[in-house]
Coordinates of N, CA and C in Angstrom, one line a residue:
Chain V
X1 N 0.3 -3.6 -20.7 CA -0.3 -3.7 -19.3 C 0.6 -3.0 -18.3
X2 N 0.5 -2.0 -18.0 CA 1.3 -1.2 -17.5 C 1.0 -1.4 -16.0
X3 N 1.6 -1.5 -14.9 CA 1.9 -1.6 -13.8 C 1.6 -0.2 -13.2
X4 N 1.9 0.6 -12.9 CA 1.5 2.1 -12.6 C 1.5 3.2 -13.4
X5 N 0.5 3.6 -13.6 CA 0.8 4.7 -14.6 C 0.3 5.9 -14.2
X6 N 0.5 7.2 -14.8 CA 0.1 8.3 -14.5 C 0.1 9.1 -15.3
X7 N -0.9 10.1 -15.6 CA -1.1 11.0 -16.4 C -1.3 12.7 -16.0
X8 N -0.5 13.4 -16.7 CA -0.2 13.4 -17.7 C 1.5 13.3 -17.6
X9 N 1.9 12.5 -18.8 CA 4.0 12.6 -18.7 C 4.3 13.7 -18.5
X10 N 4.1 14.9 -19.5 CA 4.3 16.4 -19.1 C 3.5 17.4 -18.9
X11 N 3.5 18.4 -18.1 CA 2.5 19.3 -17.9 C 3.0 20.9 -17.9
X12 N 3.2 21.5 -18.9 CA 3.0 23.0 -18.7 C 2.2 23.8 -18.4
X13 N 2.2 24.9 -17.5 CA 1.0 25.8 -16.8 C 2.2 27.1 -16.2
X14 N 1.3 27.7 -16.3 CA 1.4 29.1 -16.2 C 1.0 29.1 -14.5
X15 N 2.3 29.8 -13.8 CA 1.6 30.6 -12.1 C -0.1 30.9 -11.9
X16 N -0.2 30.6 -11.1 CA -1.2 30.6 -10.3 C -2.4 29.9 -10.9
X17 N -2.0 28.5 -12.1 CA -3.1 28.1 -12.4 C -3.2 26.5 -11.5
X18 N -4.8 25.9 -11.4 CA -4.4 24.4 -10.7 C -4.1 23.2 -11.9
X19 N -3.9 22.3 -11.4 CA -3.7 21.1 -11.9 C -3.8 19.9 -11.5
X20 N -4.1 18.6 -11.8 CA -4.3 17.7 -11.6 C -3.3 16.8 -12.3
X21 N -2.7 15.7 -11.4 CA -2.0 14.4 -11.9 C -2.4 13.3 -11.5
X22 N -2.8 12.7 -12.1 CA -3.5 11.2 -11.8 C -2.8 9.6 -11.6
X23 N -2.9 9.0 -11.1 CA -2.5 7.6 -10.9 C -3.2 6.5 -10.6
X24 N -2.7 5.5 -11.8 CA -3.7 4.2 -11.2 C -2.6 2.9 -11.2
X25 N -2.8 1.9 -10.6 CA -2.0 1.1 -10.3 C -2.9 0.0 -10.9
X26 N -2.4 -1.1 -11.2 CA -3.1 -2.3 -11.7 C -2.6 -3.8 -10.7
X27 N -1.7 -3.5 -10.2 CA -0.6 -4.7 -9.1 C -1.6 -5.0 -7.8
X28 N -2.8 -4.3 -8.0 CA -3.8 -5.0 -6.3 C -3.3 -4.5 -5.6
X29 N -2.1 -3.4 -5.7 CA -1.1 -3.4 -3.9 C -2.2 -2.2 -3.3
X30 N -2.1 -2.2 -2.1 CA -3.4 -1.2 -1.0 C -2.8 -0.6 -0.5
X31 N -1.1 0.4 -0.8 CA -0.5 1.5 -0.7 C -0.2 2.4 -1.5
X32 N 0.0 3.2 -2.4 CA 0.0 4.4 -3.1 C 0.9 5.7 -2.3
X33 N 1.7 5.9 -3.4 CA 2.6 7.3 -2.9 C 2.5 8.1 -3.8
X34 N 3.2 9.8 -3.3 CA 3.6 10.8 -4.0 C 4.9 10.6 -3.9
X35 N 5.8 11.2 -4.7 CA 7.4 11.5 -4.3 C 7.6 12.4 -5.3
X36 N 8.1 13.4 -5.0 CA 8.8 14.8 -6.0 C 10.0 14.5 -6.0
X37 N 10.9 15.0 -7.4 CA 12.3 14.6 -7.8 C 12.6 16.3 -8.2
X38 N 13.3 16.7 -7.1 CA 13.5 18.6 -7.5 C 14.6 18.0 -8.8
X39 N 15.0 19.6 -9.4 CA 15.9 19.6 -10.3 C 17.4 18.7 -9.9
X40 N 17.8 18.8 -8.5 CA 19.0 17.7 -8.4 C 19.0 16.2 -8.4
X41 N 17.7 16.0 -8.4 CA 17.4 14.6 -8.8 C 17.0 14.0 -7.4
X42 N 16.9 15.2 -6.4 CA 16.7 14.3 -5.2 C 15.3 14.0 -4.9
X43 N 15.0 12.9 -4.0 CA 13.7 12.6 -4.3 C 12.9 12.7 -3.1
X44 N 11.8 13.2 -2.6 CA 11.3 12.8 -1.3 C 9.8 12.5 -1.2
X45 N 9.3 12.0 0.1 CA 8.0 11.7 -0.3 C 6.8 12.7 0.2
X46 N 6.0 13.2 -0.1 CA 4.6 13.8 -0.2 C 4.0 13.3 0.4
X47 N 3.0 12.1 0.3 CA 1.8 11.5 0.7 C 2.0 10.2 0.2
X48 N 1.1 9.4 1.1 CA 1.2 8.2 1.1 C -0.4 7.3 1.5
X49 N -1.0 6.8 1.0 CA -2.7 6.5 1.4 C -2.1 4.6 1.5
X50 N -2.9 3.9 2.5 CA -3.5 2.4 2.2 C -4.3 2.4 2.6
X51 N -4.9 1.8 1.6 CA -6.8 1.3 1.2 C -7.5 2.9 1.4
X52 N -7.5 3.8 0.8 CA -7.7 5.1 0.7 C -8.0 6.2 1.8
X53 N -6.6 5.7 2.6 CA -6.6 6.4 4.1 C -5.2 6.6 4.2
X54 N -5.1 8.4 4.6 CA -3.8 9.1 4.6 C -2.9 8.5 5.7
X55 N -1.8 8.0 5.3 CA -1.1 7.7 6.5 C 0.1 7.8 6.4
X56 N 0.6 9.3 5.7 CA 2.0 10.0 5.3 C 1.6 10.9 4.8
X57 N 1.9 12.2 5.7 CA 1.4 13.9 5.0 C 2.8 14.1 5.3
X58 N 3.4 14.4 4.7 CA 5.1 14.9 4.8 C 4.8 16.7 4.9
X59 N 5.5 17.4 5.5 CA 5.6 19.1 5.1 C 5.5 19.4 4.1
X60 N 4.2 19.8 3.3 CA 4.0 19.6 2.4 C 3.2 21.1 2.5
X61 N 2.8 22.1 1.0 CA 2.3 22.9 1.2 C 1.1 22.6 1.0
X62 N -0.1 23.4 1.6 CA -1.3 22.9 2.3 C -1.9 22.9 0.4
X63 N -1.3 23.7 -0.9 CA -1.9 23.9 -2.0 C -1.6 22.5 -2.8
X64 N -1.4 21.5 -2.0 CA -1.4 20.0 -2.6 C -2.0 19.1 -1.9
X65 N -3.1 18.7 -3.0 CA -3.8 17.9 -2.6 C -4.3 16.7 -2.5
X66 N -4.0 15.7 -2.2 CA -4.3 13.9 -2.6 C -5.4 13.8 -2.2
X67 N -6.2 13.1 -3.3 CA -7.7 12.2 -3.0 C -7.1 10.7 -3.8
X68 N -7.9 10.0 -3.0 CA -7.6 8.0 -3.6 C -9.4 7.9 -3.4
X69 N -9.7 7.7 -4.3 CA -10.8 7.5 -4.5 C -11.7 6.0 -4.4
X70 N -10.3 5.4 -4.5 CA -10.4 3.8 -4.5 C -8.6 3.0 -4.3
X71 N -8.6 2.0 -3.8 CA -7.0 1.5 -3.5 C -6.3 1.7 -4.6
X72 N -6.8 2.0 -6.0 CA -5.9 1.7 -7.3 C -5.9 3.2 -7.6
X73 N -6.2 4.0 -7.1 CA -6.3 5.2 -8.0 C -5.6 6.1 -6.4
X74 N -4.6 7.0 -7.0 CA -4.4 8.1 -5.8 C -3.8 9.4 -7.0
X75 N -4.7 10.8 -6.7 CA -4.1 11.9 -7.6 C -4.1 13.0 -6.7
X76 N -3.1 13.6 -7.3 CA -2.5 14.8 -6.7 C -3.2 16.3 -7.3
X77 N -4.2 16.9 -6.8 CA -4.4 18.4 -7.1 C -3.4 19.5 -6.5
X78 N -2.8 20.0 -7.7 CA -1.9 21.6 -6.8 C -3.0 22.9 -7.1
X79 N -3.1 23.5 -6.1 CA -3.6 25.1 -6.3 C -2.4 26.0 -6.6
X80 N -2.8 27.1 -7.1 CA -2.1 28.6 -7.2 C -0.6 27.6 -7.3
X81 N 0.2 27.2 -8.6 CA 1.4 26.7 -8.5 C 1.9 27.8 -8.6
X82 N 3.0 27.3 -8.1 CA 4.6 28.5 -7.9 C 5.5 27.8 -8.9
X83 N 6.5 28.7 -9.5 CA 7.6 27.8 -10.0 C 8.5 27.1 -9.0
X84 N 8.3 26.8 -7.5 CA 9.3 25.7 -6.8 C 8.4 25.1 -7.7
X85 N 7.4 24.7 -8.0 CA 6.4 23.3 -7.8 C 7.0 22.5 -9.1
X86 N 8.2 23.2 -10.1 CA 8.3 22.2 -11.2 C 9.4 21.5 -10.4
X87 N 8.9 20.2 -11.4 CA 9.9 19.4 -10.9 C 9.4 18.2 -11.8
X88 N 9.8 17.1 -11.6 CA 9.2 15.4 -11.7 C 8.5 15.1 -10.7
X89 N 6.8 14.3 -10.2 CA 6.1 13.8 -9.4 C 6.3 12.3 -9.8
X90 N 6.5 11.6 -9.1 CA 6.1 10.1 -9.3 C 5.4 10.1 -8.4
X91 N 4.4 8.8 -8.8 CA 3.5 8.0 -8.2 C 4.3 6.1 -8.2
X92 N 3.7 5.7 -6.9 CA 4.5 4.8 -6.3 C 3.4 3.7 -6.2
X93 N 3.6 2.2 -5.9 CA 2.6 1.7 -4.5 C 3.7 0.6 -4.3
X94 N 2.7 -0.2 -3.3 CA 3.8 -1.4 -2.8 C 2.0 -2.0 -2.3
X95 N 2.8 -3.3 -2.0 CA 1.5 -4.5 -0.9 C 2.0 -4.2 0.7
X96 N 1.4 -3.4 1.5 CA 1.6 -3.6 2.8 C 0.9 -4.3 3.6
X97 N 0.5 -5.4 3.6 CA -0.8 -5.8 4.3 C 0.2 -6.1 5.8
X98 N -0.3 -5.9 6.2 CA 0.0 -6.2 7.8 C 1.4 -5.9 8.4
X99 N 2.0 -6.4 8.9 CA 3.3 -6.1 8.9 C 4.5 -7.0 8.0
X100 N 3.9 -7.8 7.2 CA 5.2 -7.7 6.4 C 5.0 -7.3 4.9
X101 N 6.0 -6.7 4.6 CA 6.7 -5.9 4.2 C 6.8 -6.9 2.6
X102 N 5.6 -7.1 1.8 CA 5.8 -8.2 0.2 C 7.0 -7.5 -0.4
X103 N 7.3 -6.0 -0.6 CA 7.8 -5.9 -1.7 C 8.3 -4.4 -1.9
X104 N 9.3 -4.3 -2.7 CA 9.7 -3.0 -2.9 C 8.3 -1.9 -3.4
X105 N 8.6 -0.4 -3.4 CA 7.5 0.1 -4.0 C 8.0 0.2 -5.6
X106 N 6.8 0.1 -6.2 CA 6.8 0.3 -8.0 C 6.4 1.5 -8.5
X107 N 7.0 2.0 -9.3 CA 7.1 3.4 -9.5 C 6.3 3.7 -11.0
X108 N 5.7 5.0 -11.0 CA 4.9 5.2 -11.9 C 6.2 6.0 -13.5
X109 N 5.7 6.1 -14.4 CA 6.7 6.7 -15.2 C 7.4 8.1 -15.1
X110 N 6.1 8.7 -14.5 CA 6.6 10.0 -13.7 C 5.9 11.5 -14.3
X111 N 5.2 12.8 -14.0 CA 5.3 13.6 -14.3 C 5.6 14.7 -14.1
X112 N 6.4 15.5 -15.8 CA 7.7 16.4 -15.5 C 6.4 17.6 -15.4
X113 N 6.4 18.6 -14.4 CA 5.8 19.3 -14.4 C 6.7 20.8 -14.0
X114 N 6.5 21.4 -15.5 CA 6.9 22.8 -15.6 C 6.1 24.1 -15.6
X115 N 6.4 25.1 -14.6 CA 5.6 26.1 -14.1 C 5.9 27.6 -14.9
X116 N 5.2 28.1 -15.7 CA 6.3 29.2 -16.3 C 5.7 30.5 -15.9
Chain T
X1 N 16.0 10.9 13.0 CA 15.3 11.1 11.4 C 16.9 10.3 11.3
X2 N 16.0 9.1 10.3 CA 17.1 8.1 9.1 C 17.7 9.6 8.1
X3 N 18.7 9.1 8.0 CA 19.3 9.3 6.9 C 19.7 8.4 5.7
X4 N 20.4 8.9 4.6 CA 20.8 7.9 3.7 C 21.9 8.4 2.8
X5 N 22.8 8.0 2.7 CA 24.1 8.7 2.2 C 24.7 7.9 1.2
X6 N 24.8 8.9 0.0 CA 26.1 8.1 -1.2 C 26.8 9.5 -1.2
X7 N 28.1 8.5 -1.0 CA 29.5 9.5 -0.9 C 29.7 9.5 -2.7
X8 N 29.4 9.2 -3.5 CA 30.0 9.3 -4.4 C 28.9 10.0 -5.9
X9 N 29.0 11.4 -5.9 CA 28.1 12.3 -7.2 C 27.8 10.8 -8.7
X10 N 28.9 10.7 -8.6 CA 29.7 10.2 -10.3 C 30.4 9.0 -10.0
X11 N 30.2 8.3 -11.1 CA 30.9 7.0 -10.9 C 31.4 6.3 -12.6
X12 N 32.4 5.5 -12.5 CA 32.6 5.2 -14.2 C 33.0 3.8 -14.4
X13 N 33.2 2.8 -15.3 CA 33.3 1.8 -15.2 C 33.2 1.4 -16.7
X14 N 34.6 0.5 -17.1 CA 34.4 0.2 -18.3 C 33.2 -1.3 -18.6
X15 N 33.4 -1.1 -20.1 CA 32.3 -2.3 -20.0 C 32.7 -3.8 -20.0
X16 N 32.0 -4.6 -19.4 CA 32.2 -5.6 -18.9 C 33.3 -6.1 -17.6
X17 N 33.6 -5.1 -17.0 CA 34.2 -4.8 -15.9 C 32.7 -4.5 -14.4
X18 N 33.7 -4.7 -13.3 CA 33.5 -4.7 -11.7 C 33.2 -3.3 -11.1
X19 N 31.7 -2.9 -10.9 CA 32.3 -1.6 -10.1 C 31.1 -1.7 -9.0
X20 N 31.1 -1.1 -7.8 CA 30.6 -1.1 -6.5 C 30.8 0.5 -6.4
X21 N 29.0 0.4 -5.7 CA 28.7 1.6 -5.5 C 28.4 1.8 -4.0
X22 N 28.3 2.8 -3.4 CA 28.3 3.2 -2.1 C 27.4 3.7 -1.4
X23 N 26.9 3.2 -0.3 CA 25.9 3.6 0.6 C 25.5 3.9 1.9
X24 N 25.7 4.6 3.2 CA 25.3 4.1 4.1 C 24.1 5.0 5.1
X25 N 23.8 4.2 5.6 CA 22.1 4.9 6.4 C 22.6 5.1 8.1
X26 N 21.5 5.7 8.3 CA 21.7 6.1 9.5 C 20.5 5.9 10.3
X27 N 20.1 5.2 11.4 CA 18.7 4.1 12.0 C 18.9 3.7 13.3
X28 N 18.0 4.0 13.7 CA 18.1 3.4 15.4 C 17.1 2.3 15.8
X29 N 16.2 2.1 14.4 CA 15.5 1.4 14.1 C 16.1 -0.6 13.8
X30 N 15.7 -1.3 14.1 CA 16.2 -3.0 14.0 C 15.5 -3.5 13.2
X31 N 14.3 -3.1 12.8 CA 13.8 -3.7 11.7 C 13.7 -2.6 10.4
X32 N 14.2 -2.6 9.5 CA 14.1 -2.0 8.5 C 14.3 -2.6 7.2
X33 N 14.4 -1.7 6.0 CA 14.5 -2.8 4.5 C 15.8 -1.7 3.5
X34 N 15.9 -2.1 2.7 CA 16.9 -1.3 2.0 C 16.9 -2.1 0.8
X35 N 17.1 -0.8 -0.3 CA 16.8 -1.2 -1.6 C 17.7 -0.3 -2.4
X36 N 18.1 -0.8 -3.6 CA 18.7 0.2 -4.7 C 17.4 0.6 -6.0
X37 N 17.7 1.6 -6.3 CA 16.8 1.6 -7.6 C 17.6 2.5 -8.2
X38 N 17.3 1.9 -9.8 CA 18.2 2.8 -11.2 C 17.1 3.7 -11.7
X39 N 17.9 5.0 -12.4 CA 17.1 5.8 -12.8 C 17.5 5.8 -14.4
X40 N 17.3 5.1 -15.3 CA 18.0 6.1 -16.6 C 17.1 7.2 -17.3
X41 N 18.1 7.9 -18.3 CA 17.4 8.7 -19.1 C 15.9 8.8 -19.2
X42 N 15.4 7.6 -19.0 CA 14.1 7.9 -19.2 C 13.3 8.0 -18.5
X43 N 14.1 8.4 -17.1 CA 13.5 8.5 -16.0 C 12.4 7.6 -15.0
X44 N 12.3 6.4 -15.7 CA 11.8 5.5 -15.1 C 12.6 5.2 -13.8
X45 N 12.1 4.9 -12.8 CA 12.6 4.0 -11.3 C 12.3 2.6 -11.2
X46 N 13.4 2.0 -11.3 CA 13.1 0.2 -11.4 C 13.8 0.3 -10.3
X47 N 13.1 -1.0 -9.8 CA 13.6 -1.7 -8.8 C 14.7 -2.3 -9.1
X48 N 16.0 -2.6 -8.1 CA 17.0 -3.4 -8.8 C 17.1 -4.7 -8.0
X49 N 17.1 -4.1 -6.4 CA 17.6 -5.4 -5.6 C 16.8 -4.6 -4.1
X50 N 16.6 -5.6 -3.2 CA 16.3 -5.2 -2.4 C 16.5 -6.2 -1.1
X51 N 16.6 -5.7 0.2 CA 17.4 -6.5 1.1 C 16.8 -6.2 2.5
X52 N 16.3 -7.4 3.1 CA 15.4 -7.3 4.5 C 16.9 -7.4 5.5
X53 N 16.8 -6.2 6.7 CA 18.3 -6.0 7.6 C 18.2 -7.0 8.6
X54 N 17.0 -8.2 8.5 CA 17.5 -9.1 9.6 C 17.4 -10.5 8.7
X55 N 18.0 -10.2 7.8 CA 18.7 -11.1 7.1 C 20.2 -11.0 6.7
X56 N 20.6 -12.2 6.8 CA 22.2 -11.8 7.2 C 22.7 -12.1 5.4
X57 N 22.1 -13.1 4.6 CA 22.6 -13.2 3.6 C 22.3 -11.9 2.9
X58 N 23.7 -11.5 2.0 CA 23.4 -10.7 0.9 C 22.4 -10.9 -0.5
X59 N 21.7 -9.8 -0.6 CA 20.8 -10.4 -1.3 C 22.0 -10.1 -2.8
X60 N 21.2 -11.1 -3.9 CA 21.6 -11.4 -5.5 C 20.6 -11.1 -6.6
X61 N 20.6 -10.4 -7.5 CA 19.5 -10.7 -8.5 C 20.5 -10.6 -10.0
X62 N 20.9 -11.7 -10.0 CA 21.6 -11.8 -11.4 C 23.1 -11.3 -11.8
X63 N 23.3 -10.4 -12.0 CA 24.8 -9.4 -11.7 C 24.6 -8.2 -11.0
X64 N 23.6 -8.1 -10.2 CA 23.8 -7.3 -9.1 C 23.7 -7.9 -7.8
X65 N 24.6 -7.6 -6.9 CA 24.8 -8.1 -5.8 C 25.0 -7.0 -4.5
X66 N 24.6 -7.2 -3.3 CA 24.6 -6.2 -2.1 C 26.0 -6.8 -1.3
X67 N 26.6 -5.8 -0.7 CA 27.3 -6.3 0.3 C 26.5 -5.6 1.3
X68 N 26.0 -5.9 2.8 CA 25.5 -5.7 3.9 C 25.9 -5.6 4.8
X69 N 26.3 -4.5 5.7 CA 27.5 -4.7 6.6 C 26.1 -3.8 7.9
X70 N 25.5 -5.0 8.4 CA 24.4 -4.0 9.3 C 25.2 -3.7 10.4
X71 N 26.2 -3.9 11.1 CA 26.7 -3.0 12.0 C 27.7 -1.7 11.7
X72 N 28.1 -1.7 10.1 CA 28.3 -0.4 10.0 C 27.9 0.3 9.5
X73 N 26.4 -0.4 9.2 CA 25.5 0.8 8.6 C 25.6 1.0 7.2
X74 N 26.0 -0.1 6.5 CA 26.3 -0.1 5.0 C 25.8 -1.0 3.7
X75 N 25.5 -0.5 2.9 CA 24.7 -1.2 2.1 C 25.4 -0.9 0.3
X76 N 26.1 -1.5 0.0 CA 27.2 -1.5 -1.3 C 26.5 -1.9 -2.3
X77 N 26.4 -1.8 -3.2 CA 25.8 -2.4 -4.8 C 26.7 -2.6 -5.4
X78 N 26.7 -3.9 -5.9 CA 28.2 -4.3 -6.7 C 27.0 -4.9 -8.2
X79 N 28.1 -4.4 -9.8 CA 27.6 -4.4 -10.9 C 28.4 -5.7 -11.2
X80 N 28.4 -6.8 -11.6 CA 29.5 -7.5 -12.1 C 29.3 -7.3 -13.6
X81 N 30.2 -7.6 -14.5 CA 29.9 -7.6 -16.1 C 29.3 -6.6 -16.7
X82 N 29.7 -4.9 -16.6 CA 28.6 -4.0 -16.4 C 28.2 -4.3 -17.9
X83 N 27.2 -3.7 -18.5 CA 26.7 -3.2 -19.8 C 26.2 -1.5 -19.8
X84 N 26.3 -1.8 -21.3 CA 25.8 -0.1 -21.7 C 24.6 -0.2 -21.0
X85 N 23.4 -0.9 -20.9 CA 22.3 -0.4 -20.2 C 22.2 -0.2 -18.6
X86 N 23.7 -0.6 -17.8 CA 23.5 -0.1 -17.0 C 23.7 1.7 -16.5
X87 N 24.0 2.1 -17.6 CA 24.3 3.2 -17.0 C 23.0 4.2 -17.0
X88 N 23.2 4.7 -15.9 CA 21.9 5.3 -15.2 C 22.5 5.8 -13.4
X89 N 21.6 6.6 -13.3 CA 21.5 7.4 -11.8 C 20.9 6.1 -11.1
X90 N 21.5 6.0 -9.7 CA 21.4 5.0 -8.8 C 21.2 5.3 -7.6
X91 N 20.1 5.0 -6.9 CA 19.3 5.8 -5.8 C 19.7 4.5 -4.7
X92 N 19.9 4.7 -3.8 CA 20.1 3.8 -2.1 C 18.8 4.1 -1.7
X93 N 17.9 3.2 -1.3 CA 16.9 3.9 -0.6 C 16.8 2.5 1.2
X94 N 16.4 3.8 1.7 CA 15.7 2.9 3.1 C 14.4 3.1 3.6
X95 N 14.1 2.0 4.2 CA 12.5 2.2 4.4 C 12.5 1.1 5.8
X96 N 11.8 2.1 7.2 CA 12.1 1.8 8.6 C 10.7 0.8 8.4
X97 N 10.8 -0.3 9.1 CA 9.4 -1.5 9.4 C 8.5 -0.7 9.8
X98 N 8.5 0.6 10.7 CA 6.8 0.5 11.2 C 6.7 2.2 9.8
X99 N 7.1 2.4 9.1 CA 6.6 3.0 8.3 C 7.2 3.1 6.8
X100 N 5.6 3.1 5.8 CA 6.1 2.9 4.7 C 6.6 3.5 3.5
X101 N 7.3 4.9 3.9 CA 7.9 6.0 3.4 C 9.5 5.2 2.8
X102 N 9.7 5.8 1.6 CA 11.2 5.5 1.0 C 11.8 6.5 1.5
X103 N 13.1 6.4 2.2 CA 14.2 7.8 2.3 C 15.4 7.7 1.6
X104 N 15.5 8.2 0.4 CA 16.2 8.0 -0.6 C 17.7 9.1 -0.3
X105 N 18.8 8.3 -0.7 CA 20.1 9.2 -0.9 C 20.3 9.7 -2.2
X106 N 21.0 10.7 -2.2 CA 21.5 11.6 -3.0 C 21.8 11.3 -4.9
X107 N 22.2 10.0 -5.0 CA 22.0 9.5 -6.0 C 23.4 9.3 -6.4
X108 N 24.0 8.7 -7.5 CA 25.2 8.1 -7.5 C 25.0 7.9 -9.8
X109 N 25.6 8.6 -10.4 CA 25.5 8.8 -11.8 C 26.7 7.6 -12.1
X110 N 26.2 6.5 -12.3 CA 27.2 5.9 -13.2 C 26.9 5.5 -14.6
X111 N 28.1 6.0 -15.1 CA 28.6 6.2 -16.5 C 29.6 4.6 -17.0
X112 N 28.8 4.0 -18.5 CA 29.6 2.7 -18.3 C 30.2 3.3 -19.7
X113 N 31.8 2.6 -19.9 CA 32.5 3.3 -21.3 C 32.7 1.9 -22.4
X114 N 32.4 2.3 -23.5 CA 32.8 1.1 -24.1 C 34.0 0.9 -24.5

């Protein structure tokens, strides 16, 4: 019973094709993230939805796309990838209900996405 | 814009020995949260410990412990008793009260020797 997961673990593709990475959460929490891990391992965040409303668009290229279709589910579409775009994606969430703050965010296993 | 800073790439520590890792942020913000998370090999991100800044106690979860020094902006991870499983990349991260973005530092590779 996996706490966040995301599909697919690895993804190879070829320039200029799209793709899709998926996430679903099972923890009830009504926040959802992106975070990319470039090759140094550094990590930052993408997008962020609670209860299936954007409320963290980071400078991000416009060819990345999040839809949450529902609080448990948030996926990332890329168009026309470039090789910046490999890297590791995790998916995240946490419980934010109101202003306090339940809990650290939980992190999905992660996918390595290689552009060749 | 927060920052988050580990002065230190690499880190080493025999096993079952003391080692403390390094962190400090940068906030103009009074309410915020601060957390460490491990990365190993398998690239999972666990949560390890995490720590509300208008709490004065250091937070504890087992043999990991924080030192919290909020007026200098510091936030330490101490390993007591390491084990082989702790070795893993070690992320500092902060996260300001009115938003719920992680700002993660640079990351910290500790290596435990047997």
């Amino acid at each position: 019973d996996t706490a966040v997961s995301q599909t697919p673990k690895y993804l190879v593709t070829q320039m200029g094709n799209d793709k899709s990475i998926k996430c679903e959460q099972n923890l009830g929490h009504d926040t959802m993230y992106w975070y990319k891990q470039d090759s140094k391992k550094f990590l930052k965040i993408m997008f962020s939805y609670n209860n299936k409303e954007l409320i963290i668009n980071e400078t991000v290229p416009n060819r990345f796309s999040p839809k949450s279709p529902d609080k448990a589910h948030l996926n990332l579409h890329i168009n026309s990838l470039e090789l910046g775009d490999s890297a590791v994606y995790f998916c995240a969430s946490s419980q934010d209900k109101g202003a306090v703050h339940l809990g650290g965010q939980f992190f999905g296993p992660g996918t390595r996405l290689t552009v060749l | 814009a927060q920052t988050v800073t580990q002065s230190q790439p690499e880190m080493s520590v025999q096993e079952a020995e003391t080692v403390t890792l390094s962190c400090t942020y940068d906030t103009s913000e009074s309410d915020y949260y601060l957390f460490w998370y491990k990365q190993p090999p398998s690239r999972q991100m666990i949560l390890v410990i995490r720590q509300e800044a208008y709490k004065q106690q250091n937070a504890t979860e087992n043999r990991f412990s924080v030192n919290f020094q909020k007026a200098a902006k510091s936030f330490s991870l101490k390993i007591s008793d390491s084990q082989l499983g702790d070795a893993a990349m070690y992320f500092c991260a902060y996260r300001g009260g009115a938003t719920n973005k992680l700002i993660f530092g640079t990351g910290t590779l500790l290596a435990v020797q047997p």
